[in-house]
Short mmCIF file of C-alpha atoms and ligand atoms in Angstrom, two decimals:
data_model
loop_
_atom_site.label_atom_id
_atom_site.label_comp_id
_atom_site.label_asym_id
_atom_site.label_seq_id
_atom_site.Cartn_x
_atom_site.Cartn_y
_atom_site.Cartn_z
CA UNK A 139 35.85 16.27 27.40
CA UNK A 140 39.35 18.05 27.41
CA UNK A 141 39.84 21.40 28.57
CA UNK A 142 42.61 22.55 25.92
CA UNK A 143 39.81 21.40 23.57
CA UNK A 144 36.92 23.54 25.22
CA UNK A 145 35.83 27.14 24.99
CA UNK A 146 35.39 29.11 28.15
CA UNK A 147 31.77 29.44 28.16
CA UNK A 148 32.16 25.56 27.84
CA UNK A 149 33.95 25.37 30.63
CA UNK A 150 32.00 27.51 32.76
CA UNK A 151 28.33 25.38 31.79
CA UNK A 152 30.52 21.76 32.61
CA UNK A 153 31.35 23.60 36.02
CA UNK A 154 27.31 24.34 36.79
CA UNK A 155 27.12 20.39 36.59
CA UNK A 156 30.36 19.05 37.92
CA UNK A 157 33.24 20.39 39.91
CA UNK A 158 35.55 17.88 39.05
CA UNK A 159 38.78 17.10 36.99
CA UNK A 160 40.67 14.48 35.82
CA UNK A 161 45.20 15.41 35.46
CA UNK A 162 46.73 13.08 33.35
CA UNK A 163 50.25 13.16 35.48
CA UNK A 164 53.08 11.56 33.91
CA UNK A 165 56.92 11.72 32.72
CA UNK A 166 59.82 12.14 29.87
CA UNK A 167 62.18 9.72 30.28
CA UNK A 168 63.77 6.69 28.02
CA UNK A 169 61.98 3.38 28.58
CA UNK A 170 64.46 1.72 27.03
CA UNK A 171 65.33 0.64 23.16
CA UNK A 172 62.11 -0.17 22.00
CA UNK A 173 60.17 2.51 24.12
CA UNK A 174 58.86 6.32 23.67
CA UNK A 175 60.33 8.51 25.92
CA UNK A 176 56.73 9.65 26.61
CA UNK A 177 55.59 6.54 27.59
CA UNK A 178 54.12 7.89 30.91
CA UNK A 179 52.20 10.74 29.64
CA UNK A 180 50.82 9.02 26.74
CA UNK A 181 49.40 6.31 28.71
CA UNK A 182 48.63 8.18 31.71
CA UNK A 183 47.04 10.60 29.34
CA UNK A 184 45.39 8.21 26.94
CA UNK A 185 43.49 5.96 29.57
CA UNK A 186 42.14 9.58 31.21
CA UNK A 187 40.99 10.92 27.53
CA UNK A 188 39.38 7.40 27.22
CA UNK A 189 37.50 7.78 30.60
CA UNK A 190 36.39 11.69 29.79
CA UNK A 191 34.68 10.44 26.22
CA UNK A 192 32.78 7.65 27.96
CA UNK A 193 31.48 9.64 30.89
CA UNK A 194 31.45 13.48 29.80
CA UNK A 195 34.40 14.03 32.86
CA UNK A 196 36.54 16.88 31.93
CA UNK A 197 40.10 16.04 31.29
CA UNK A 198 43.39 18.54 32.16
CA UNK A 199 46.40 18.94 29.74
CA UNK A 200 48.48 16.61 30.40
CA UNK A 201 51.50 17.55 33.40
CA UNK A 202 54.33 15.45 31.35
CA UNK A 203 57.39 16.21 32.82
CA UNK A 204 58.15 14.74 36.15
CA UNK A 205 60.81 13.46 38.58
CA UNK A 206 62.88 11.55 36.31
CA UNK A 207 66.44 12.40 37.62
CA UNK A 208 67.86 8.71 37.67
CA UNK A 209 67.02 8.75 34.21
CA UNK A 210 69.14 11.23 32.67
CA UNK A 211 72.01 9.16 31.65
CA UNK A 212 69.84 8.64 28.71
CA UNK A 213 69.41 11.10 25.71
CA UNK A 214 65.92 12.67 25.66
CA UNK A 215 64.91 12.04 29.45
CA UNK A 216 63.70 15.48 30.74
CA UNK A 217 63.57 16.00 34.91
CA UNK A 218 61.93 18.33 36.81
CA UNK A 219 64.04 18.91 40.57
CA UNK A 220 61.30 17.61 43.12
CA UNK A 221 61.25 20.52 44.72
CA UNK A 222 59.87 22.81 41.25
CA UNK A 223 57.14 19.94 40.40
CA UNK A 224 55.72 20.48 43.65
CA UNK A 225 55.38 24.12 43.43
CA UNK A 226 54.27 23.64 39.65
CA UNK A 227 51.32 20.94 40.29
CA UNK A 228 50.47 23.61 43.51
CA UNK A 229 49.98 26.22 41.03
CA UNK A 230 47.78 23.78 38.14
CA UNK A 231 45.76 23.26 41.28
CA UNK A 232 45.29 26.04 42.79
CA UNK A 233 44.32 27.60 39.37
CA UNK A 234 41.81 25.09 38.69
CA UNK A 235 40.59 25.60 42.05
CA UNK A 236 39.89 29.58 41.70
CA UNK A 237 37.49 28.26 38.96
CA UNK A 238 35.51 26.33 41.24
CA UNK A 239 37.14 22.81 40.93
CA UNK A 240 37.19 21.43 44.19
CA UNK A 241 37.86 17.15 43.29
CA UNK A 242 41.17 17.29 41.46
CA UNK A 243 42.13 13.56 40.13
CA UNK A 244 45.77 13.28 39.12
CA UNK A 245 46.09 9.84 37.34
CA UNK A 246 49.62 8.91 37.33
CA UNK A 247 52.04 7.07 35.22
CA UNK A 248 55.01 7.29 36.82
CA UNK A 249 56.28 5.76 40.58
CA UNK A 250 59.03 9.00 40.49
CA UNK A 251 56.26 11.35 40.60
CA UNK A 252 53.89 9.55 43.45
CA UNK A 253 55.60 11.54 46.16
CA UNK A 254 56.20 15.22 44.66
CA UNK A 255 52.29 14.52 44.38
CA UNK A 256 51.49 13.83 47.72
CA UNK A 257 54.06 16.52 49.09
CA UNK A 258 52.37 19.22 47.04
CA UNK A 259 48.96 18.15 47.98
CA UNK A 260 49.88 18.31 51.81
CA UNK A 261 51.33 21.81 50.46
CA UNK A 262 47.82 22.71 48.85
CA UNK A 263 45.60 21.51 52.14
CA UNK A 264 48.11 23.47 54.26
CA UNK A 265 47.75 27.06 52.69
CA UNK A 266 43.71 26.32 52.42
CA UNK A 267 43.89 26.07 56.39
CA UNK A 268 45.81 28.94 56.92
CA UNK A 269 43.48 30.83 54.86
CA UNK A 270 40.20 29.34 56.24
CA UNK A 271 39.19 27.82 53.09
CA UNK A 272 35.86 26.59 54.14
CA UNK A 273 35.15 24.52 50.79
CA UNK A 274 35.12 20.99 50.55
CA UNK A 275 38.24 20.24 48.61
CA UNK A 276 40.02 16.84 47.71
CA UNK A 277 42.50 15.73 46.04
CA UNK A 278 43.63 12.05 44.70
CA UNK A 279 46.37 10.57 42.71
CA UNK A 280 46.53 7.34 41.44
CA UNK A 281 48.89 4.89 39.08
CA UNK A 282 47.24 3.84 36.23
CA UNK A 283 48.44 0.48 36.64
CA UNK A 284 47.15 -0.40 39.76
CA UNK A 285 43.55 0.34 38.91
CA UNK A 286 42.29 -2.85 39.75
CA UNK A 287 41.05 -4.60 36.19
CA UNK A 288 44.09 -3.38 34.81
CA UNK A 289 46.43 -4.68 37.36
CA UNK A 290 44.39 -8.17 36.83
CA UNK A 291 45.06 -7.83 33.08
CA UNK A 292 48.51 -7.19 32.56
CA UNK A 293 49.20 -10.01 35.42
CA UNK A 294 47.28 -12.44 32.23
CA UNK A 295 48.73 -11.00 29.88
CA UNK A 296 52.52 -11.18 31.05
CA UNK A 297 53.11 -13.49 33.48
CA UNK A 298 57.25 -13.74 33.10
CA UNK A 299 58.91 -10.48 32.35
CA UNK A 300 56.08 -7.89 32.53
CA UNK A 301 59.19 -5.88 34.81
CA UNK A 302 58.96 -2.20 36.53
CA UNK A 303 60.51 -0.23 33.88
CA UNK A 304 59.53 0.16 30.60
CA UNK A 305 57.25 -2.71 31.31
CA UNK A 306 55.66 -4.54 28.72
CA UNK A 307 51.88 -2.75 29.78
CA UNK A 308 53.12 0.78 29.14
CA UNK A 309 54.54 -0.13 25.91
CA UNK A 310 51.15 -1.84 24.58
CA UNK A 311 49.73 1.13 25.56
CA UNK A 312 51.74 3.58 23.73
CA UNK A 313 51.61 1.28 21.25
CA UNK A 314 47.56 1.20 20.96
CA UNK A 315 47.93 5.27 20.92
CA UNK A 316 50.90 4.97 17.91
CA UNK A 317 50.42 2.07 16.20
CA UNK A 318 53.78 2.77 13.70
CA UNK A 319 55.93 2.63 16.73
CA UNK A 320 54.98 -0.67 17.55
CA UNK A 321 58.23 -2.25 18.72
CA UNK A 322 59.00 -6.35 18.99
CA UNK A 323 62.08 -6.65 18.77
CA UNK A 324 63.84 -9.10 21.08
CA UNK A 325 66.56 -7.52 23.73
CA UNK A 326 69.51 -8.95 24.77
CA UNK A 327 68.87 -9.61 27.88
CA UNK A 328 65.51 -10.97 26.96
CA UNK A 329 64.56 -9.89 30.63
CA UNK A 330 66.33 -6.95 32.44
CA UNK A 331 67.99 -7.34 35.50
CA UNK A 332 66.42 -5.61 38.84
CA UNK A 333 68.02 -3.39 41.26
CA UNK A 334 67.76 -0.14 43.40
CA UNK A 335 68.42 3.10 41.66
CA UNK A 336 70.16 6.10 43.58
CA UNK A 337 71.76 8.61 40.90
CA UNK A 338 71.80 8.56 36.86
CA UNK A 339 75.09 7.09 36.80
CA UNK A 340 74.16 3.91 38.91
CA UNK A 341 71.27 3.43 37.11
CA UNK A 342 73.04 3.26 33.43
CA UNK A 343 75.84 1.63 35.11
CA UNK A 344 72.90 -0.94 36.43
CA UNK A 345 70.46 -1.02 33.85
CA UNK A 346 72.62 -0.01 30.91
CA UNK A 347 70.14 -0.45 28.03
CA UNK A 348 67.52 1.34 30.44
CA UNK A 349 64.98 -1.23 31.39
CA UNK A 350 64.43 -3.02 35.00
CA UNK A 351 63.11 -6.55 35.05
CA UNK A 352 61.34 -6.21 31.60
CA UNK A 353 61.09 -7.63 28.44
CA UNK A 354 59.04 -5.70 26.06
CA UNK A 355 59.00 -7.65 23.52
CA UNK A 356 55.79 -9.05 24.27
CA UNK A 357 53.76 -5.60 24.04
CA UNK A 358 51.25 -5.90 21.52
CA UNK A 359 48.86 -2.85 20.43
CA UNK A 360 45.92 -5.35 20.85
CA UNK A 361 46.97 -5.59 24.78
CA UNK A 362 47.38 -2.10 24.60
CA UNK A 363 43.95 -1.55 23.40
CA UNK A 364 42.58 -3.89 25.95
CA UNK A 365 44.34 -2.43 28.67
CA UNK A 366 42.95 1.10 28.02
CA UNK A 367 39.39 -0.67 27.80
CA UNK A 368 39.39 -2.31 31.33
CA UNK A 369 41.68 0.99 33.28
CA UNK A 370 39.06 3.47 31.28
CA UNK A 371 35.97 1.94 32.91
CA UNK A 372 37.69 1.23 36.33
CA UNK A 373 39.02 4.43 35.97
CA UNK A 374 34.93 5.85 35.10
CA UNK A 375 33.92 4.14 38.27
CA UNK A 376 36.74 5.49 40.82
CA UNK A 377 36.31 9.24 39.72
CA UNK A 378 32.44 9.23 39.73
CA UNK A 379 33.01 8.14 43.32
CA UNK A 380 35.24 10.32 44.08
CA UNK A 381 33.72 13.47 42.84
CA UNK A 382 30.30 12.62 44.40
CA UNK A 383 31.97 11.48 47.68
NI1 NI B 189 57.09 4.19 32.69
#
């Protein structure tokens, strides 16, 4: 179930059954030649839309801008400063939570958004003290890619080159979602190099056709299709818990 595809009074019955949400949490940035710049919103957002059909969970729109600074020595990348993400996801929050959400799941596709997440939720439990919220109210966020059958999956699936930047997983994902953009071309470097990244500059100067330690080549829409089968139903599991809990 998706919220931008509900009515209110839709919205307001889910809420008599279930108090929890699902935000797909993810970024615009290049993931190199072969990859969509949206690569971590669509598969952040694809594997949470899988999980809300299967088990009736409502699903958020889709936060797809993130922290992508380091990127933007590419054309297209789009960055939020850390500092206006956290005050942004405090406000989605915070709104869902004057509805009566009080389990708010951000599943995340992107590594540079893992700690403007956790600083706004330590943002979000601080101003509940002060006002002497008395609710129980959680929050989570998790990577898709470490959801445990996933993680297990991709491992199979790419042994040599699966890399940490446009990574052959996200791409088979994207690619399950948009099929025409399937992309299998062979790079030159077959596998990226791997590094640290500080500033935009030192990561084109580093990386300079954008991916680290990957070779996409090997994404397939099948894997992506599998990959979305085995995170949606780990995925299924881990909220249920962690809306009852
Ligand atoms: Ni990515």
């Amino acid at each position: 179930m998706r919220l931008q595809i509900s009515t209110w009074p839709e919205i307001e019955e889910y809420l008599k059954s279930s108090t929890g949400v699902i935000v797909p949490i993810g970024s615009t940035e290049q993931h190199g030649p072969t990859g969509l710049v949206g690569t971590d919103a669509i598969t952040a957002e694809e594997i949470a839309w899988e999980a809300g059909k299967r088990a009736g969970i409502l699903v958020a729109p889709t936060f797809n801008v993130g922290s992508a600074q380091h990127h933007m020595g590419f054309p297209g990348t789009m960055t939020l400063r850390p500092s206006t993400m956290i005050a942004a996801i405090t406000d989605w929050v915070l709104s869902l939570a004057h509805h009566g959400f009080t389990r708010i799941y951000f599943l995340n596709g992107h590594g540079g958004n893992v700690a403007p997440i956790a600083t706004a939720f330590a943002d979000i439990y601080a101003r509940r003290a002060l006002d002497n919220a008395d609710e129980s109210f959680r929050m989570m966020q998790r990577n898709w890619y470490e959801l445990p059958r996933a993680e297990k999956l991709y491992g199979e699936l790419y042994p040599v080159g699966g890399g940490s930047h446009a990574t052959a997983a996200e791409l088979a994902v994207t690619f399950a979602a948009y099929p025409e953009k399937e992309d299998t071309r062979q790079l030159d470097p077959k596998i990226a190099p791997v590094g640290t990244i500080t500033d935009k500059h030192h990561y084109r100067e580093q990386f300079p056709d954008g991916r680290i330690g990957s070779d996409p080549s090997q994404a397939r829409a099948e894997h992506g299709r599998q990959l979305i089968d085995v995170a949606a139903d780990d995925l299924v599991k881990e909220v249920q818990a962690f809306f009852a809990g």
